[in-house]
PDB file of C-alpha atoms and ligand atoms in Angstrom:
ATOM      1  CA  UNK A   1       1.713   2.134 -19.405  1.00 88.00           C
ATOM      2  CA  UNK A   2       4.432   3.032 -16.912  1.00 96.00           C
ATOM      3  CA  UNK A   3       3.744   4.308 -13.418  1.00 98.00           C
ATOM      4  CA  UNK A   4       5.363   5.879 -10.362  1.00 98.00           C
ATOM      5  CA  UNK A   5       4.693   4.370  -6.944  1.00 98.00           C
ATOM      6  CA  UNK A   6       4.452   6.062  -3.553  1.00 98.00           C
ATOM      7  CA  UNK A   7       5.349   3.772  -0.673  1.00 98.00           C
ATOM      8  CA  UNK A   8       4.476   5.086   2.793  1.00 98.00           C
ATOM      9  CA  UNK A   9       6.975   3.602   5.269  1.00 98.00           C
ATOM     10  CA  UNK A  10       6.935   6.244   8.003  1.00 98.00           C
ATOM     11  CA  UNK A  11       4.740   4.436  10.520  1.00 98.00           C
ATOM     12  CA  UNK A  12       5.866   3.207  13.911  1.00 96.00           C
ATOM     13  CA  UNK A  13       4.162  -0.191  13.851  1.00 96.00           C
ATOM     14  CA  UNK A  14       2.439   0.161  17.218  1.00 97.00           C
ATOM     15  CA  UNK A  15       0.137  -2.812  16.784  1.00 98.00           C
ATOM     16  CA  UNK A  16       3.068  -5.062  15.902  1.00 98.00           C
ATOM     17  CA  UNK A  17       4.554  -4.156  19.259  1.00 97.00           C
ATOM     18  CA  UNK A  18       8.110  -4.992  18.170  1.00 96.00           C
ATOM     19  CA  UNK A  19       9.749  -1.956  19.736  1.00 95.00           C
ATOM     20  CA  UNK A  20      10.679  -0.648  16.294  1.00 97.00           C
ATOM     21  CA  UNK A  21       9.204   0.109  12.889  1.00 98.00           C
ATOM     22  CA  UNK A  22       7.782  -3.265  11.753  1.00 98.00           C
ATOM     23  CA  UNK A  23       9.163  -2.659   8.241  1.00 98.00           C
ATOM     24  CA  UNK A  24      12.635  -3.497   9.576  1.00 98.00           C
ATOM     25  CA  UNK A  25      11.496  -6.924  10.841  1.00 98.00           C
ATOM     26  CA  UNK A  26      12.624  -9.767   8.615  1.00 97.00           C
ATOM     27  CA  UNK A  27      10.690 -12.469   6.790  1.00 97.00           C
ATOM     28  CA  UNK A  28      13.034 -15.267   5.705  1.00 96.00           C
ATOM     29  CA  UNK A  29      15.966 -13.058   6.649  1.00 96.00           C
ATOM     30  CA  UNK A  30      14.994 -10.142   4.404  1.00 98.00           C
ATOM     31  CA  UNK A  31      13.472  -6.934   5.860  1.00 98.00           C
ATOM     32  CA  UNK A  32       9.784  -6.412   5.094  1.00 98.00           C
ATOM     33  CA  UNK A  33      10.433  -3.068   3.374  1.00 98.00           C
ATOM     34  CA  UNK A  34      12.963  -4.725   1.073  1.00 98.00           C
ATOM     35  CA  UNK A  35      10.469  -7.430   0.054  1.00 98.00           C
ATOM     36  CA  UNK A  36       8.063  -4.634  -0.857  1.00 98.00           C
ATOM     37  CA  UNK A  37      10.657  -2.532  -2.690  1.00 98.00           C
ATOM     38  CA  UNK A  38      11.903  -5.555  -4.656  1.00 98.00           C
ATOM     39  CA  UNK A  39       8.446  -6.096  -6.156  1.00 98.00           C
ATOM     40  CA  UNK A  40       8.576  -2.641  -7.737  1.00 98.00           C
ATOM     41  CA  UNK A  41      12.298  -2.720  -8.484  1.00 98.00           C
ATOM     42  CA  UNK A  42      11.678  -5.812 -10.627  1.00 98.00           C
ATOM     43  CA  UNK A  43       8.451  -4.597 -12.270  1.00 98.00           C
ATOM     44  CA  UNK A  44       9.258  -3.276 -15.736  1.00 97.00           C
ATOM     45  CA  UNK A  45       6.214  -0.953 -15.640  1.00 97.00           C
ATOM     46  CA  UNK A  46       7.508   0.866 -12.554  1.00 98.00           C
ATOM     47  CA  UNK A  47       9.694   3.829 -13.460  1.00 97.00           C
ATOM     48  CA  UNK A  48      10.101   5.527 -10.068  1.00 98.00           C
ATOM     49  CA  UNK A  49       9.636   4.846  -6.373  1.00 98.00           C
ATOM     50  CA  UNK A  50       8.898   7.607  -3.839  1.00 98.00           C
ATOM     51  CA  UNK A  51       9.370   6.541  -0.242  1.00 98.00           C
ATOM     52  CA  UNK A  52       7.980   8.356   2.834  1.00 98.00           C
ATOM     53  CA  UNK A  53      10.054   7.706   5.892  1.00 98.00           C
ATOM     54  CA  UNK A  54      10.567   8.835   9.451  1.00 98.00           C
ATOM     55  CA  UNK A  55      13.663  11.112   9.208  1.00 98.00           C
ATOM     56  CA  UNK A  56      15.092   9.464  12.346  1.00 98.00           C
ATOM     57  CA  UNK A  57      15.292   6.220  10.331  1.00 98.00           C
ATOM     58  CA  UNK A  58      16.821   7.699   7.174  1.00 98.00           C
ATOM     59  CA  UNK A  59      20.209   6.105   7.697  1.00 98.00           C
ATOM     60  CA  UNK A  60      18.747   2.640   8.291  1.00 98.00           C
ATOM     61  CA  UNK A  61      16.683   2.891   5.111  1.00 98.00           C
ATOM     62  CA  UNK A  62      19.646   4.166   3.110  1.00 98.00           C
ATOM     63  CA  UNK A  63      21.851   1.304   4.276  1.00 98.00           C
ATOM     64  CA  UNK A  64      19.288  -1.321   3.285  1.00 98.00           C
ATOM     65  CA  UNK A  65      18.599   0.299  -0.073  1.00 98.00           C
ATOM     66  CA  UNK A  66      22.308   0.225  -0.820  1.00 98.00           C
ATOM     67  CA  UNK A  67      22.789  -3.326   0.463  1.00 98.00           C
ATOM     68  CA  UNK A  68      19.906  -4.698  -1.621  1.00 98.00           C
ATOM     69  CA  UNK A  69      20.732  -2.536  -4.670  1.00 98.00           C
ATOM     70  CA  UNK A  70      17.359  -0.828  -5.006  1.00 98.00           C
ATOM     71  CA  UNK A  71      17.878   1.676  -7.830  1.00 98.00           C
ATOM     72  CA  UNK A  72      14.473   3.122  -8.638  1.00 98.00           C
ATOM     73  CA  UNK A  73      14.033   5.346  -5.576  1.00 98.00           C
ATOM     74  CA  UNK A  74      13.712   8.938  -6.841  1.00 97.00           C
ATOM     75  CA  UNK A  75      13.045  10.587  -3.471  1.00 97.00           C
ATOM     76  CA  UNK A  76      12.860   9.764   0.213  1.00 98.00           C
ATOM     77  CA  UNK A  77      10.639  12.349   1.858  1.00 98.00           C
ATOM     78  CA  UNK A  78       9.822  12.958   5.503  1.00 98.00           C
ATOM     79  CA  UNK A  79       6.445  11.425   6.308  1.00 98.00           C
ATOM     80  CA  UNK A  80       3.922  12.789   8.783  1.00 97.00           C
ATOM     81  CA  UNK A  81       2.008  11.675  11.850  1.00 97.00           C
ATOM     82  CA  UNK A  82      -0.732  10.008   9.818  1.00 97.00           C
ATOM     83  CA  UNK A  83      -0.386   7.764   6.783  1.00 98.00           C
ATOM     84  CA  UNK A  84      -2.340  10.296   4.748  1.00 98.00           C
ATOM     85  CA  UNK A  85       0.217  13.010   5.518  1.00 98.00           C
ATOM     86  CA  UNK A  86       3.049  10.651   4.595  1.00 98.00           C
ATOM     87  CA  UNK A  87       1.467   9.890   1.232  1.00 98.00           C
ATOM     88  CA  UNK A  88       0.784  13.581   0.578  1.00 98.00           C
ATOM     89  CA  UNK A  89       4.394  14.579   1.232  1.00 98.00           C
ATOM     90  CA  UNK A  90       5.587  11.969  -1.273  1.00 98.00           C
ATOM     91  CA  UNK A  91       2.912  12.945  -3.797  1.00 98.00           C
ATOM     92  CA  UNK A  92       4.253  16.511  -3.762  1.00 97.00           C
ATOM     93  CA  UNK A  93       7.621  15.142  -4.869  1.00 97.00           C
ATOM     94  CA  UNK A  94       6.251  13.127  -7.798  1.00 97.00           C
ATOM     95  CA  UNK A  95       6.741  14.562 -11.246  1.00 87.00           C
ATOM     96  CA  UNK A  96       6.398  13.242 -14.769  1.00 81.00           C
ATOM     97  CA  UNK A  97       3.946  10.437 -14.089  1.00 81.00           C
ATOM     98  CA  UNK A  98       0.534   9.913 -15.622  1.00 93.00           C
ATOM     99  CA  UNK A  99      -0.367   7.048 -13.339  1.00 98.00           C
ATOM    100  CA  UNK A 100       0.541   7.056  -9.649  1.00 98.00           C
ATOM    101  CA  UNK A 101       0.198   4.035  -7.401  1.00 98.00           C
ATOM    102  CA  UNK A 102       0.107   4.143  -3.615  1.00 98.00           C
ATOM    103  CA  UNK A 103       1.213   0.945  -1.897  1.00 98.00           C
ATOM    104  CA  UNK A 104       1.758   0.220   1.804  1.00 98.00           C
ATOM    105  CA  UNK A 105       5.329  -0.594   2.758  1.00 98.00           C
ATOM    106  CA  UNK A 106       3.804  -3.241   5.014  1.00 98.00           C
ATOM    107  CA  UNK A 107       2.269  -5.272   2.104  1.00 98.00           C
ATOM    108  CA  UNK A 108       5.211  -7.229   0.732  1.00 98.00           C
ATOM    109  CA  UNK A 109       3.319  -9.920  -1.221  1.00 98.00           C
ATOM    110  CA  UNK A 110       1.628  -7.990  -4.017  1.00 98.00           C
ATOM    111  CA  UNK A 111       2.101  -9.755  -7.354  1.00 97.00           C
ATOM    112  CA  UNK A 112       3.232  -8.265 -10.663  1.00 98.00           C
ATOM    113  CA  UNK A 113       0.176  -9.710 -12.389  1.00 97.00           C
ATOM    114  CA  UNK A 114      -2.194  -7.884 -10.010  1.00 98.00           C
ATOM    115  CA  UNK A 115      -0.268  -4.623 -10.441  1.00 98.00           C
ATOM    116  CA  UNK A 116      -0.556  -5.027 -14.209  1.00 98.00           C
ATOM    117  CA  UNK A 117      -4.341  -5.490 -14.079  1.00 98.00           C
ATOM    118  CA  UNK A 118      -4.631  -2.505 -11.737  1.00 98.00           C
ATOM    119  CA  UNK A 119      -2.588  -0.198 -13.951  1.00 98.00           C
ATOM    120  CA  UNK A 120      -4.591  -1.198 -17.039  1.00 97.00           C
ATOM    121  CA  UNK A 121      -7.815  -0.472 -15.183  1.00 98.00           C
ATOM    122  CA  UNK A 122      -6.604   2.890 -13.850  1.00 97.00           C
ATOM    123  CA  UNK A 123      -5.424   3.849 -17.317  1.00 94.00           C
ATOM    124  CA  UNK A 124      -8.924   3.403 -18.761  1.00 94.00           C
ATOM    125  CA  UNK A 125     -10.997   4.526 -15.760  1.00 91.00           C
ATOM    126  CA  UNK A 126      -8.849   7.132 -13.928  1.00 94.00           C
ATOM    127  CA  UNK A 127      -8.940   5.413 -10.525  1.00 98.00           C
ATOM    128  CA  UNK A 128      -8.798   1.783  -9.415  1.00 98.00           C
ATOM    129  CA  UNK A 129      -7.887  -0.183  -6.319  1.00 98.00           C
ATOM    130  CA  UNK A 130      -7.058  -3.764  -5.476  1.00 98.00           C
ATOM    131  CA  UNK A 131      -9.656  -5.392  -3.248  1.00 98.00           C
ATOM    132  CA  UNK A 132     -10.951  -8.844  -2.317  1.00 98.00           C
ATOM    133  CA  UNK A 133     -14.495 -10.052  -1.571  1.00 98.00           C
ATOM    134  CA  UNK A 134     -15.213 -10.195   2.162  1.00 97.00           C
ATOM    135  CA  UNK A 135     -15.315 -13.817   3.343  1.00 97.00           C
ATOM    136  CA  UNK A 136     -16.754 -13.393   6.825  1.00 96.00           C
ATOM    137  CA  UNK A 137     -20.322 -12.530   7.682  1.00 96.00           C
ATOM    138  CA  UNK A 138     -20.196  -8.929   8.870  1.00 96.00           C
ATOM    139  CA  UNK A 139     -22.412  -7.600  11.656  1.00 97.00           C
ATOM    140  CA  UNK A 140     -23.138  -4.017  12.600  1.00 97.00           C
ATOM    141  CA  UNK A 141     -22.949  -3.805  16.399  1.00 98.00           C
ATOM    142  CA  UNK A 142     -24.064  -1.111  18.838  1.00 98.00           C
ATOM    143  CA  UNK A 143     -23.628  -1.405  22.603  1.00 97.00           C
ATOM    144  CA  UNK A 144     -22.645  -5.065  22.309  1.00 98.00           C
ATOM    145  CA  UNK A 145     -25.737  -6.021  20.297  1.00 98.00           C
ATOM    146  CA  UNK A 146     -26.140  -6.783  16.630  1.00 98.00           C
ATOM    147  CA  UNK A 147     -28.239  -4.209  14.864  1.00 98.00           C
ATOM    148  CA  UNK A 148     -27.765  -5.513  11.349  1.00 97.00           C
ATOM    149  CA  UNK A 149     -26.262  -8.340   9.314  1.00 96.00           C
ATOM    150  CA  UNK A 150     -24.700  -6.481   6.423  1.00 95.00           C
ATOM    151  CA  UNK A 151     -25.406  -7.972   2.995  1.00 93.00           C
ATOM    152  CA  UNK A 152     -22.091  -9.572   2.181  1.00 93.00           C
ATOM    153  CA  UNK A 153     -22.364  -9.881  -1.577  1.00 92.00           C
ATOM    154  CA  UNK A 154     -21.588  -6.181  -2.044  1.00 94.00           C
ATOM    155  CA  UNK A 155     -18.743  -5.987   0.493  1.00 97.00           C
ATOM    156  CA  UNK A 156     -15.107  -5.850  -0.549  1.00 98.00           C
ATOM    157  CA  UNK A 157     -12.012  -5.408   1.618  1.00 98.00           C
ATOM    158  CA  UNK A 158      -9.771  -2.667   0.195  1.00 98.00           C
ATOM    159  CA  UNK A 159      -6.078  -3.389  -0.166  1.00 98.00           C
ATOM    160  CA  UNK A 160      -3.222  -1.546  -1.810  1.00 98.00           C
ATOM    161  CA  UNK A 161      -1.935  -0.771  -4.366  1.00 98.00           C
ATOM    162  CA  UNK A 162      -4.429   1.889  -5.359  1.00 98.00           C
ATOM    163  CA  UNK A 163      -3.841   3.615  -8.707  1.00 98.00           C
ATOM    164  CA  UNK A 164      -4.887   7.016 -10.023  1.00 98.00           C
ATOM    165  CA  UNK A 165      -4.285   9.481 -12.785  1.00 97.00           C
ATOM    166  CA  UNK A 166      -1.867  11.839 -11.088  1.00 97.00           C
ATOM    167  CA  UNK A 167      -3.938  14.998 -11.585  1.00 96.00           C
ATOM    168  CA  UNK A 168      -6.923  13.367  -9.847  1.00 97.00           C
ATOM    169  CA  UNK A 169      -4.920  12.160  -6.878  1.00 98.00           C
ATOM    170  CA  UNK A 170      -3.322  15.598  -6.450  1.00 97.00           C
ATOM    171  CA  UNK A 171      -6.710  17.276  -6.541  1.00 97.00           C
ATOM    172  CA  UNK A 172      -8.115  14.754  -4.053  1.00 98.00           C
ATOM    173  CA  UNK A 173      -5.277  15.398  -1.610  1.00 98.00           C
ATOM    174  CA  UNK A 174      -5.553  19.183  -1.974  1.00 98.00           C
ATOM    175  CA  UNK A 175      -9.273  19.091  -1.212  1.00 98.00           C
ATOM    176  CA  UNK A 176      -8.825  16.678   1.700  1.00 98.00           C
ATOM    177  CA  UNK A 177      -6.289  19.074   3.205  1.00 97.00           C
ATOM    178  CA  UNK A 178      -8.545  22.066   2.636  1.00 98.00           C
ATOM    179  CA  UNK A 179     -11.486  20.276   4.306  1.00 98.00           C
ATOM    180  CA  UNK A 180      -9.411  18.557   7.036  1.00 97.00           C
ATOM    181  CA  UNK A 181     -10.797  15.256   5.774  1.00 98.00           C
ATOM    182  CA  UNK A 182      -9.012  12.124   6.921  1.00 97.00           C
ATOM    183  CA  UNK A 183      -9.789   8.893   5.114  1.00 97.00           C
ATOM    184  CA  UNK A 184      -8.490   5.414   5.860  1.00 93.00           C
ATOM    185  CA  UNK A 185      -7.299   4.876   2.302  1.00 97.00           C
ATOM    186  CA  UNK A 186      -6.406   6.931  -0.757  1.00 98.00           C
ATOM    187  CA  UNK A 187      -9.507   5.969  -2.723  1.00 98.00           C
ATOM    188  CA  UNK A 188     -11.769   7.521  -0.080  1.00 98.00           C
ATOM    189  CA  UNK A 189     -10.237  10.918  -0.872  1.00 98.00           C
ATOM    190  CA  UNK A 190     -10.900  10.415  -4.578  1.00 98.00           C
ATOM    191  CA  UNK A 191     -14.441   9.127  -3.965  1.00 98.00           C
ATOM    192  CA  UNK A 192     -15.236  12.512  -2.377  1.00 96.00           C
ATOM    193  CA  UNK A 193     -14.585  14.149  -5.755  1.00 96.00           C
ATOM    194  CA  UNK A 194     -17.340  12.048  -7.288  1.00 96.00           C
ATOM    195  CA  UNK A 195     -14.798  10.223  -9.444  1.00 97.00           C
ATOM    196  CA  UNK A 196     -15.781   6.557  -9.909  1.00 97.00           C
ATOM    197  CA  UNK A 197     -13.174   4.186  -8.494  1.00 98.00           C
ATOM    198  CA  UNK A 198     -12.973   0.730 -10.085  1.00 98.00           C
ATOM    199  CA  UNK A 199     -12.146  -2.512  -8.313  1.00 98.00           C
ATOM    200  CA  UNK A 200      -9.558  -5.020  -9.448  1.00 98.00           C
ATOM    201  CA  UNK A 201      -9.893  -8.357  -7.706  1.00 98.00           C
ATOM    202  CA  UNK A 202      -6.673  -9.157  -5.871  1.00 98.00           C
ATOM    203  CA  UNK A 203      -5.483 -12.023  -3.737  1.00 97.00           C
ATOM    204  CA  UNK A 204      -6.065 -12.913  -0.117  1.00 97.00           C
ATOM    205  CA  UNK A 205      -2.361 -13.360   0.480  1.00 97.00           C
ATOM    206  CA  UNK A 206      -1.650  -9.661  -0.167  1.00 98.00           C
ATOM    207  CA  UNK A 207      -1.765  -9.143   3.593  1.00 98.00           C
ATOM    208  CA  UNK A 208      -0.685  -6.048   5.475  1.00 98.00           C
ATOM    209  CA  UNK A 209       1.668  -7.035   8.268  1.00 98.00           C
ATOM    210  CA  UNK A 210      -0.089  -5.470  11.223  1.00 98.00           C
ATOM    211  CA  UNK A 211       0.081  -7.692  14.325  1.00 98.00           C
ATOM    212  CA  UNK A 212       2.532 -10.342  15.559  1.00 97.00           C
ATOM    213  CA  UNK A 213       0.669 -13.324  14.100  1.00 97.00           C
ATOM    214  CA  UNK A 214       0.941 -11.795  10.632  1.00 98.00           C
ATOM    215  CA  UNK A 215       4.647 -12.691  10.771  1.00 97.00           C
ATOM    216  CA  UNK A 216       3.723 -16.403  10.855  1.00 96.00           C
ATOM    217  CA  UNK A 217       1.367 -15.927   7.922  1.00 97.00           C
ATOM    218  CA  UNK A 218       4.121 -14.029   6.099  1.00 98.00           C
ATOM    219  CA  UNK A 219       6.605 -16.893   6.475  1.00 97.00           C
ATOM    220  CA  UNK A 220       3.988 -19.335   5.186  1.00 97.00           C
ATOM    221  CA  UNK A 221       3.033 -17.147   2.223  1.00 97.00           C
ATOM    222  CA  UNK A 222       6.668 -16.771   1.234  1.00 95.00           C
ATOM    223  CA  UNK A 223       7.311 -20.525   1.527  1.00 93.00           C
ATOM    224  CA  UNK A 224       4.345 -21.174  -0.718  1.00 91.00           C
ATOM    225  CA  UNK A 225       5.556 -18.501  -3.163  1.00 85.00           C
ATOM    226  CA  UNK A 226       8.995 -20.081  -3.394  1.00 81.00           C
ATOM    227  CA  UNK A 227       7.467 -23.424  -4.332  1.00 84.00           C
ATOM    228  CA  UNK A 228       4.934 -21.934  -6.791  1.00 78.00           C
ATOM    229  CA  UNK A 229       6.503 -18.816  -8.321  1.00 73.00           C
ATOM    230  CA  UNK A 230       4.545 -16.579 -10.696  1.00 70.00           C
ATOM    231  CA  UNK A 231       5.767 -14.793 -13.768  1.00 49.00           C
TER     232      UNK A 231
HETATM  233  N1  CTP B 301       2.595   4.882   7.474  1.00 57.59           N
HETATM  234  C1  CTP B 301       3.253   6.071   7.147  1.00 57.59           C
HETATM  235  N2  CTP B 301       3.128   7.166   7.963  1.00 57.59           N
HETATM  236  C2  CTP B 301       2.372   7.117   9.076  1.00 57.59           C
HETATM  237  C3  CTP B 301       1.670   5.922   9.400  1.00 57.59           C
HETATM  238  C4  CTP B 301       1.802   4.815   8.565  1.00 57.59           C
HETATM  239  O1  CTP B 301       3.969   6.133   6.147  1.00 57.59           O
HETATM  240  N3  CTP B 301       2.282   8.194   9.846  1.00 57.59           N
HETATM  241  C5  CTP B 301       2.785   3.697   6.613  1.00 57.59           C
HETATM  242  C6  CTP B 301       3.299   2.483   7.386  1.00 57.59           C
HETATM  243  O2  CTP B 301       4.726   2.546   7.487  1.00 57.59           O
HETATM  244  C7  CTP B 301       2.789   1.317   6.566  1.00 57.59           C
HETATM  245  C8  CTP B 301       1.520   1.858   5.902  1.00 57.59           C
HETATM  246  O3  CTP B 301       1.544   3.275   6.079  1.00 57.59           O
HETATM  247  O4  CTP B 301       3.685   0.912   5.562  1.00 57.59           O
HETATM  248  C9  CTP B 301       0.259   1.252   6.499  1.00 57.59           C
HETATM  249  O5  CTP B 301       0.120   1.650   7.850  1.00 57.59           O
HETATM  250  P1  CTP B 301      -0.005   0.671   9.108  1.00 57.59           P
HETATM  251  O6  CTP B 301      -0.094  -0.738   8.671  1.00 57.59           O
HETATM  252  O7  CTP B 301      -1.066   1.242   9.992  1.00 57.59           O
HETATM  253  O8  CTP B 301       1.456   0.832   9.787  1.00 57.59           O
HETATM  254  P2  CTP B 301       1.832   1.585  11.117  1.00 57.59           P
HETATM  255  O9  CTP B 301       1.099   2.880  11.186  1.00 57.59           O
HETATM  256  O10 CTP B 301       3.321   1.614  11.172  1.00 57.59           O
HETATM  257  O11 CTP B 301       1.299   0.570  12.230  1.00 57.59           O
HETATM  258  P3  CTP B 301       0.354   0.916  13.499  1.00 57.59           P
HETATM  259  O12 CTP B 301      -0.886   1.562  12.939  1.00 57.59           O
HETATM  260  O13 CTP B 301       0.118  -0.401  14.137  1.00 57.59           O
HETATM  261  O14 CTP B 301       1.159   1.863  14.371  1.00 57.59           O
HETATM  262 MG1   MG B 302      -1.079   2.931  11.280  1.00 57.59          MG
END
């Protein structure tokens, strides 16, 4: 089952505090966005990549895409102020796909094997996301005081990619726009439709590069990857 992937890359990386879009920072000399794009470029199930970008950075993206010979990009659309808007703009450009994945440009370490499991799951159940069991004990806090220790066994941390039948994702985005609903991931828009969203267990090293220390983790993850490659 082939898929198209939407990669939102139009953020400004405020929490990284690097003075530029964090996707242009390098991990082992290769820009973060290129690490991410290479995963999909080399995945035989991926037939098209749709990238949302900040138009002011178009030239920088185009240069890198040329330099690293990324061939599967079908469209580079102007993103919006929020991630959700960036994804929606790209979704409008997608055609001829049954399964659409959404994957953060800032998550360069997703593995082909996880993508494969996700796509299989989405194919049979319409919607599925990659997630990992929460490891920490989670407290609900109000005014500096714990009000509840949340039962951990049912808690999962959502990652990307998230995969959907295209018609469902389009409907979810249309209704979110109509209702001015903003969710923190794509699945939350689909959940509102009452469509069950399945979980595929992913890996803890599929981190989203968010703050400065994530760059150290990224170097370590990549070192470990190079010594223990996967198929
Ligand atoms: N993103 C996007 N459009 C936006 C905001 C975010 O396409 N308006 C993308 C980012 O480029 C990133 C992904 O969505 O690949 C996840 O967002 P996040 O990690 O929050 O990145 P930023 O928004 O860039 O970072 P910050 O929130 O710290 O500013
Ligand atoms: Mg953000």
